[in-house]
mmCIF file of C-alpha atoms in Angstrom:
data_model
loop_
_atom_site.group_PDB
_atom_site.id
_atom_site.type_symbol
_atom_site.label_atom_id
_atom_site.label_comp_id
_atom_site.label_asym_id
_atom_site.label_seq_id
_atom_site.Cartn_x
_atom_site.Cartn_y
_atom_site.Cartn_z
ATOM 1 C CA ASP E 1 0.000 0.000 0.000
ATOM 2 C CA PRO E 2 1.887 3.095 -1.224
ATOM 3 C CA THR E 3 -0.163 5.327 1.106
ATOM 4 C CA LYS E 4 1.512 3.531 4.038
ATOM 5 C CA ALA E 5 4.976 2.916 2.626
ATOM 6 C CA ASP E 6 5.983 3.343 -1.010
ATOM 7 C CA ILE E 7 8.589 0.570 -0.870
ATOM 8 C CA GLY E 8 8.127 -1.113 -4.236
ATOM 9 C CA ALA E 9 7.494 -4.764 -5.044
ATOM 10 C CA PRO E 10 11.070 -6.158 -4.592
ATOM 11 C CA LEU E 11 11.423 -4.789 -1.052
ATOM 12 C CA ALA E 12 7.855 -5.837 -0.191
ATOM 13 C CA ILE E 13 8.616 -9.407 -1.313
ATOM 14 C CA LEU E 14 11.849 -9.377 0.699
ATOM 15 C CA ILE E 15 9.973 -8.218 3.810
ATOM 16 C CA GLY E 16 7.327 -10.907 3.324
ATOM 17 C CA ILE E 17 9.812 -13.758 2.887
ATOM 18 C CA GLY E 18 12.124 -12.341 5.547
ATOM 19 C CA THR E 19 9.295 -12.208 8.068
ATOM 20 C CA ILE E 20 8.524 -15.883 7.559
ATOM 21 C CA VAL E 21 12.113 -17.140 7.538
ATOM 22 C CA GLY E 22 13.316 -14.757 10.254
ATOM 23 C CA GLY E 23 10.241 -15.491 12.337
ATOM 24 C CA TRP E 24 10.955 -19.225 12.174
ATOM 25 C CA MET E 25 14.601 -18.737 13.154
ATOM 26 C CA LEU E 26 13.680 -16.541 16.116
ATOM 27 C CA TYR E 27 10.967 -18.977 17.162
ATOM 28 C CA ALA E 28 13.388 -21.930 16.987
ATOM 29 C CA MET E 29 15.910 -20.043 19.098
ATOM 30 C CA LEU E 30 13.295 -19.245 21.748
ATOM 31 C CA CYS E 31 12.210 -22.898 21.808
ATOM 32 C CA LYS E 32 15.781 -23.908 22.592
ATOM 33 C CA VAL E 33 16.551 -21.186 25.122
ATOM 34 C CA LEU E 34 13.202 -21.396 26.941
ATOM 35 C CA MET E 35 12.681 -25.150 26.683
ATOM 36 C CA ASN E 36 11.972 -25.448 30.411
ATOM 37 C CA LYS E 37 10.252 -22.079 30.826
ATOM 38 C CA PRO E 38 6.936 -22.363 28.930
ATOM 39 C CA THR E 39 5.361 -19.367 30.680
ATOM 40 C CA TRP E 40 8.182 -17.062 29.633
ATOM 41 C CA PHE E 41 8.070 -18.530 26.140
ATOM 42 C CA ALA E 42 4.341 -17.707 25.896
ATOM 43 C CA ILE E 43 4.835 -14.130 27.155
ATOM 44 C CA ILE E 44 7.821 -13.328 24.932
ATOM 45 C CA GLY E 45 6.296 -15.109 21.934
ATOM 46 C CA PHE E 46 3.062 -13.164 22.284
ATOM 47 C CA CYS E 47 4.932 -9.843 22.531
ATOM 48 C CA LEU E 48 6.893 -10.699 19.378
ATOM 49 C CA LEU E 49 3.655 -11.560 17.554
ATOM 50 C CA VAL E 50 2.290 -8.144 18.539
ATOM 51 C CA LEU E 51 5.415 -6.485 17.099
ATOM 52 C CA VAL E 52 5.125 -8.470 13.861
ATOM 53 C CA ALA E 53 1.430 -7.565 13.451
ATOM 54 C CA PHE E 54 2.132 -3.899 14.144
ATOM 55 C CA GLY E 55 5.214 -3.761 11.927
ATOM 56 C CA LEU E 56 3.618 -5.434 8.916
ATOM 57 C CA ASN E 57 0.656 -3.068 9.156
ATOM 58 C CA GLN E 58 3.061 -0.148 8.785
ATOM 59 C CA VAL E 59 4.344 -1.283 5.390
ATOM 60 C CA PHE E 60 1.598 -3.468 3.891
ATOM 61 C CA ASP E 61 -2.048 -3.108 3.105
ATOM 62 C CA ALA E 62 -3.875 -4.413 6.196
ATOM 63 C CA ARG E 63 -5.332 -7.366 4.299
ATOM 64 C CA ALA E 64 -1.838 -8.413 3.237
ATOM 65 C CA ALA E 65 -0.570 -7.963 6.802
ATOM 66 C CA TYR E 66 -3.246 -10.360 8.051
ATOM 67 C CA ILE E 67 -2.276 -12.917 5.399
ATOM 68 C CA HIS E 68 1.407 -12.647 6.331
ATOM 69 C CA VAL E 69 0.792 -13.105 10.061
ATOM 70 C CA GLY E 70 -1.360 -16.160 9.329
ATOM 71 C CA ALA E 71 1.281 -17.474 6.927
ATOM 72 C CA LEU E 72 4.015 -17.010 9.531
ATOM 73 C CA ILE E 73 2.110 -19.032 12.141
ATOM 74 C CA GLY E 74 1.118 -21.664 9.578
ATOM 75 C CA THR E 75 4.692 -22.000 8.342
ATOM 76 C CA ILE E 76 5.990 -22.446 11.882
ATOM 77 C CA MET E 77 3.436 -25.232 12.362
ATOM 78 C CA ALA E 78 4.431 -26.990 9.124
ATOM 79 C CA TRP E 79 8.156 -26.679 9.767
ATOM 80 C CA ASN E 80 7.700 -27.926 13.344
ATOM 81 C CA VAL E 81 6.322 -31.126 11.869
ATOM 82 C CA TYR E 82 8.856 -31.402 9.040
ATOM 83 C CA PHE E 83 12.061 -30.442 10.865
ATOM 84 C CA ILE E 84 11.423 -31.490 14.462
ATOM 85 C CA ILE E 85 8.461 -33.788 15.102
ATOM 86 C CA ILE E 86 8.851 -36.308 12.243
ATOM 87 C CA PRO E 87 12.701 -36.499 12.378
ATOM 88 C CA GLY E 88 12.517 -36.950 16.156
ATOM 89 C CA GLN E 89 9.987 -39.726 15.793
ATOM 90 C CA LYS E 90 12.110 -41.484 13.148
ATOM 91 C CA ALA E 91 15.222 -41.224 15.326
ATOM 92 C CA MET E 92 13.429 -42.734 18.315
ATOM 93 C CA VAL E 93 11.909 -45.558 16.263
ATOM 94 C CA LYS E 94 15.292 -46.327 14.691
ATOM 95 C CA ALA E 95 17.028 -46.415 18.076
ATOM 96 C CA ALA E 96 14.389 -48.758 19.457
ATOM 97 C CA TYR E 97 14.592 -50.977 16.360
ATOM 98 C CA ILE E 98 18.354 -51.472 16.522
ATOM 99 C CA GLY E 99 18.374 -51.798 20.310
ATOM 100 C CA GLU E 100 20.190 -48.540 21.140
ATOM 101 C CA PRO E 101 19.213 -46.231 24.018
ATOM 102 C CA VAL E 102 16.490 -43.800 22.980
ATOM 103 C CA ASP E 103 17.533 -40.149 23.321
ATOM 104 C CA PRO E 104 14.762 -38.498 25.382
ATOM 105 C CA ALA E 105 15.672 -35.100 23.912
ATOM 106 C CA HIS E 106 13.897 -36.045 20.676
ATOM 107 C CA GLY E 107 10.650 -36.690 22.499
ATOM 108 C CA LYS E 108 10.981 -33.540 24.585
ATOM 109 C CA ARG E 109 11.529 -31.316 21.544
ATOM 110 C CA ALA E 110 8.717 -32.982 19.597
ATOM 111 C CA GLY E 111 6.375 -32.658 22.559
ATOM 112 C CA GLN E 112 7.170 -28.964 22.889
ATOM 113 C CA ARG E 113 6.526 -28.257 19.205
ATOM 114 C CA SER E 114 3.363 -30.408 19.148
ATOM 115 C CA LEU E 115 2.000 -28.423 22.080
ATOM 116 C CA HIS E 116 2.745 -25.167 20.263
ATOM 117 C CA ASN E 117 1.056 -26.421 17.099
ATOM 118 C CA ASN E 118 -1.963 -27.356 19.193
ATOM 119 C CA TYR E 119 -2.341 -23.770 20.392
ATOM 120 C CA PHE E 120 -1.557 -22.266 16.971
ATOM 121 C CA THR E 121 -4.381 -24.151 15.247
ATOM 122 C CA LEU E 122 -7.389 -21.962 16.057
ATOM 123 C CA PRO E 123 -5.547 -18.613 15.832
ATOM 124 C CA VAL E 124 -4.328 -19.348 12.299
ATOM 125 C CA ILE E 125 -7.809 -20.508 11.223
ATOM 126 C CA PHE E 126 -9.552 -17.477 12.706
ATOM 127 C CA ILE E 127 -6.976 -15.095 11.219
ATOM 128 C CA MET E 128 -7.482 -16.572 7.758
ATOM 129 C CA ILE E 129 -11.272 -16.453 8.120
ATOM 130 C CA SER E 130 -11.135 -12.826 9.254
ATOM 131 C CA ASN E 131 -9.434 -11.971 5.973
ATOM 132 C CA HIS E 132 -12.808 -12.470 4.275
ATOM 133 C CA PHE E 133 -14.408 -9.859 6.547
ATOM 134 C CA PRO E 134 -13.179 -6.369 5.618
ATOM 135 C CA SER E 135 -14.502 -4.891 8.861
ATOM 136 C CA THR E 136 -11.563 -6.577 10.653
ATOM 137 C CA PHE E 137 -8.579 -5.570 8.535
ATOM 138 C CA GLY E 138 -10.362 -2.364 7.491
ATOM 139 C CA ASN E 139 -10.644 -1.228 11.103
ATOM 140 C CA GLU E 140 -8.603 1.768 12.232
ATOM 141 C CA TYR E 141 -6.902 -0.448 14.826
ATOM 142 C CA ASN E 142 -6.610 -3.483 12.579
ATOM 143 C CA TRP E 143 -3.391 -4.819 14.113
ATOM 144 C CA ILE E 144 -4.954 -4.780 17.592
ATOM 145 C CA ILE E 145 -8.000 -6.593 16.196
ATOM 146 C CA LEU E 146 -5.651 -9.174 14.664
ATOM 147 C CA ILE E 147 -3.948 -9.824 17.999
ATOM 148 C CA ALA E 148 -7.284 -9.943 19.817
ATOM 149 C CA ILE E 149 -8.561 -12.594 17.395
ATOM 150 C CA ALA E 150 -5.408 -14.684 17.914
ATOM 151 C CA LEU E 151 -5.566 -14.366 21.710
ATOM 152 C CA ALA E 152 -9.286 -15.114 22.021
ATOM 153 C CA SER E 153 -9.098 -18.158 19.749
ATOM 154 C CA ALA E 154 -6.034 -19.459 21.638
ATOM 155 C CA GLY E 155 -8.073 -19.088 24.838
ATOM 156 C CA ILE E 156 -10.801 -21.294 23.373
ATOM 157 C CA LYS E 157 -8.170 -23.898 22.484
ATOM 158 C CA HIS E 158 -6.721 -23.719 25.995
ATOM 159 C CA TYR E 159 -10.153 -24.428 27.451
ATOM 160 C CA TRP E 160 -10.538 -27.618 25.398
ATOM 161 C CA ASN E 161 -7.015 -28.715 26.281
ATOM 162 C CA LEU E 162 -7.837 -28.412 29.979
ATOM 163 C CA ILE E 163 -11.106 -30.325 29.522
ATOM 164 C CA GLU E 164 -9.287 -33.157 27.743
ATOM 165 C CA ARG E 165 -6.836 -33.370 30.646
ATOM 166 C CA GLY E 166 -9.681 -33.681 33.110
ATOM 167 C CA HIS E 167 -9.299 -30.197 34.576
ATOM 168 C CA ARG E 168 -12.274 -27.988 35.314
ATOM 169 C CA THR E 169 -12.283 -24.305 34.565
ATOM 170 C CA GLY E 170 -15.266 -22.012 34.632
ATOM 171 C CA TYR E 171 -13.923 -18.759 33.270
ATOM 172 C CA ILE E 172 -11.544 -19.277 30.318
ATOM 173 C CA LEU E 173 -14.196 -20.253 27.747
ATOM 174 C CA PRO E 174 -16.713 -17.509 28.687
ATOM 175 C CA ILE E 175 -13.974 -14.865 28.616
ATOM 176 C CA SER E 176 -12.706 -16.077 25.220
ATOM 177 C CA VAL E 177 -16.195 -16.249 23.708
ATOM 178 C CA VAL E 178 -17.123 -12.809 25.060
ATOM 179 C CA ALA E 179 -13.855 -11.463 23.647
ATOM 180 C CA MET E 180 -14.620 -12.929 20.204
ATOM 181 C CA ILE E 181 -18.173 -11.557 20.231
ATOM 182 C CA SER E 182 -16.846 -8.174 21.390
ATOM 183 C CA ILE E 183 -14.554 -8.103 18.363
ATOM 184 C CA VAL E 184 -17.647 -8.480 16.172
ATOM 185 C CA PHE E 185 -19.283 -5.434 17.743
ATOM 186 C CA VAL E 186 -16.085 -3.374 17.838
ATOM 187 C CA THR E 187 -15.366 -3.990 14.157
ATOM 188 C CA ALA E 188 -18.951 -3.467 12.968
ATOM 189 C CA PRO E 189 -18.907 -0.575 10.444
ATOM 190 C CA GLU E 190 -20.486 2.633 11.660
ATOM 191 C CA LYS E 191 -23.945 3.335 10.353
ATOM 192 C CA GLN E 192 -23.832 6.006 7.669
ATOM 193 C CA THR E 193 -26.258 8.922 7.866
ATOM 194 C CA LEU E 194 -27.562 11.052 5.044
ATOM 195 C CA ASP E 195 -27.219 14.812 5.061
ATOM 196 C CA THR E 196 -30.671 15.874 3.853
ATOM 197 C CA ASN E 197 -29.363 19.313 2.947
ATOM 198 C CA LEU E 198 -27.256 17.873 0.128
ATOM 199 C CA PRO E 199 -28.640 17.945 -3.420
ATOM 200 C CA PRO E 200 -29.306 14.588 -5.105
ATOM 201 C CA VAL E 201 -26.169 12.927 -6.453
ATOM 202 C CA GLU E 202 -26.376 12.394 -10.192
ATOM 203 C CA PHE E 203 -25.584 8.873 -11.335
ATOM 204 C CA ASN E 204 -23.253 10.087 -14.069
ATOM 205 C CA GLU E 205 -20.966 11.410 -11.297
ATOM 206 C CA VAL E 206 -21.005 8.000 -9.611
ATOM 207 C CA GLN E 207 -20.383 6.211 -12.897
ATOM 208 C CA ALA E 208 -17.409 8.476 -13.618
ATOM 209 C CA ILE E 209 -15.857 7.511 -10.274
ATOM 210 C CA MET E 210 -16.429 3.818 -10.933
ATOM 211 C CA GLN E 211 -14.907 4.120 -14.390
ATOM 212 C CA GLU E 212 -11.824 5.878 -13.067
ATOM 213 C CA ARG E 213 -11.251 3.840 -9.910
ATOM 214 C CA CYS E 214 -12.935 0.434 -10.171
ATOM 215 C CA VAL E 215 -13.427 -0.967 -13.674
ATOM 216 C CA GLN E 216 -9.701 -1.521 -14.142
ATOM 217 C CA CYS E 217 -10.372 -4.794 -12.264
ATOM 218 C CA HIS E 218 -14.153 -5.118 -12.065
ATOM 219 C CA SER E 219 -14.925 -5.341 -15.744
ATOM 220 C CA ALA E 220 -15.630 -7.890 -18.430
ATOM 221 C CA ASN E 221 -12.301 -6.767 -19.908
ATOM 222 C CA PRO E 222 -9.990 -5.712 -17.046
ATOM 223 C CA THR E 223 -7.074 -3.414 -17.852
ATOM 224 C CA ASP E 224 -5.287 -3.975 -14.533
ATOM 225 C CA ASP E 225 -1.760 -5.385 -14.757
ATOM 226 C CA LYS E 226 -2.575 -8.181 -12.276
ATOM 227 C CA TRP E 227 -6.236 -9.117 -12.703
ATOM 228 C CA THR E 228 -7.127 -10.803 -15.977
ATOM 229 C CA ALA E 229 -10.716 -11.521 -14.913
ATOM 230 C CA ALA E 230 -13.144 -9.623 -12.711
ATOM 231 C CA PRO E 231 -12.583 -10.606 -9.032
ATOM 232 C CA ASN E 232 -15.484 -12.763 -7.810
ATOM 233 C CA GLY E 233 -17.193 -12.076 -11.134
ATOM 234 C CA ILE E 234 -18.180 -8.566 -9.975
ATOM 235 C CA MET E 235 -18.336 -6.062 -12.849
ATOM 236 C CA TYR E 236 -19.231 -2.382 -12.997
ATOM 237 C CA ASP E 237 -19.455 -1.866 -16.748
ATOM 238 C CA GLU E 238 -23.204 -1.200 -16.765
ATOM 239 C CA PRO E 239 -25.369 1.044 -14.536
ATOM 240 C CA ALA E 240 -27.502 -1.906 -13.392
ATOM 241 C CA GLN E 241 -24.366 -3.764 -12.261
ATOM 242 C CA ILE E 242 -23.306 -0.807 -10.113
ATOM 243 C CA GLN E 243 -26.780 -0.439 -8.632
ATOM 244 C CA LYS E 244 -27.005 -4.153 -7.825
ATOM 245 C CA MET E 245 -23.762 -4.032 -5.819
ATOM 246 C CA SER E 246 -24.493 -0.723 -4.074
ATOM 247 C CA GLU E 247 -24.615 -2.255 -0.581
ATOM 248 C CA ARG E 248 -21.287 -4.000 -1.138
ATOM 249 C CA ILE E 249 -19.787 -0.779 -2.481
ATOM 250 C CA MET E 250 -20.921 0.946 0.701
ATOM 251 C CA VAL E 251 -19.133 -1.615 2.876
ATOM 252 C CA ARG E 252 -15.896 -1.917 0.892
ATOM 253 C CA ALA E 253 -15.367 1.537 -0.599
ATOM 254 C CA VAL E 254 -17.048 3.766 1.996
ATOM 255 C CA GLN E 255 -17.258 2.174 5.441
ATOM 256 C CA THR E 256 -14.046 0.117 5.549
ATOM 257 C CA LYS E 257 -12.171 1.819 2.682
ATOM 258 C CA THR E 258 -10.690 -1.560 1.715
ATOM 259 C CA MET E 259 -11.458 -1.113 -1.959
ATOM 260 C CA PRO E 260 -9.729 -0.476 -4.273
ATOM 261 C CA GLN E 261 -7.200 -2.909 -2.795
ATOM 262 C CA GLY E 262 -4.271 -0.940 -1.485
ATOM 263 C CA ASN E 263 -6.109 2.038 -3.003
ATOM 264 C CA LYS E 264 -4.207 1.225 -6.176
ATOM 265 C CA THR E 265 -6.236 3.625 -8.311
ATOM 266 C CA GLY E 266 -6.145 6.450 -5.760
ATOM 267 C CA MET E 267 -9.817 6.837 -4.789
ATOM 268 C CA THR E 268 -10.174 10.016 -2.721
ATOM 269 C CA ASP E 269 -12.230 10.595 0.415
ATOM 270 C CA GLU E 270 -14.336 13.072 -1.548
ATOM 271 C CA GLU E 271 -15.172 10.367 -4.091
ATOM 272 C CA ARG E 272 -16.080 7.933 -1.322
ATOM 273 C CA GLU E 273 -18.399 10.583 0.094
ATOM 274 C CA VAL E 274 -20.135 10.909 -3.272
ATOM 275 C CA LEU E 275 -20.677 7.137 -3.418
ATOM 276 C CA LYS E 276 -22.006 7.151 0.140
ATOM 277 C CA ASN E 277 -24.527 9.911 -0.506
ATOM 278 C CA TRP E 278 -25.694 8.319 -3.758
ATOM 279 C CA ILE E 279 -26.323 4.984 -2.015
ATOM 280 C CA LEU E 280 -28.088 6.604 0.966
ATOM 281 C CA GLN E 281 -30.271 8.551 -1.462
ATOM 282 C CA GLY E 282 -31.545 5.267 -2.896
ATOM 283 C CA ALA E 283 -28.838 4.317 -5.414
ATOM 284 C CA LYS E 284 -30.908 5.563 -8.337
ATOM 285 C CA ILE E 285 -29.562 5.261 -11.879
ATOM 286 C CA GLU E 286 -32.133 7.349 -13.740
#
């Protein structure tokens, strides 16, 4: 998103890959150093996740930042299995097969990473799901929302882990569920109100904005350098197509300002205001 940081594609790619690889290396180091201090690992790991979420939101479009945080957690999970859990299991099985003493360190490391993967599961799922809801990444405090989603979903997972171990707890699940529901209300777009003193917005003004800012992608024949087909089949070539999607335009272009993606075509706040007033006035195309 050039409005956040005009860094160019090569540097953006380097940051994305570097976050994943560097994140894994830092995570692996913490696992080794804090092997016997799980509480400190959880505290430090959470603080680092907050820094990653905040940092990525300073250089990337918020939607991309969400994807990268989810990808980082997902990659850690996959590499835990590939580099630690499976090799450790193979080493233990081999030692038992040939009659050599089994190194308990393999089991300890695998157990640590399996436990982490267990807690990562719901956060990564909820983060990826939230990417389909623009009110989350389109929120003014999107990085805080991202962390709140991860923390609340991890709390739900912790509750089930305790239940499976036979422990009773009466507060973790309610707190986590209330937190998740609170996120829904906090991220709900503000209701837009119509200024009755404004003159009716002419549709030709709306159509001009759509032609300049939106049809590069949302068209039967996109001219965008990335999209070769209209995303989700949504097109704004004809007046009826614009009118039909007026409610969606309100959410994406006006309330959350998540379209155009990364504001690639430079839609202004004044143009968003025109779209808002046209929709509130009934989205007429006469």
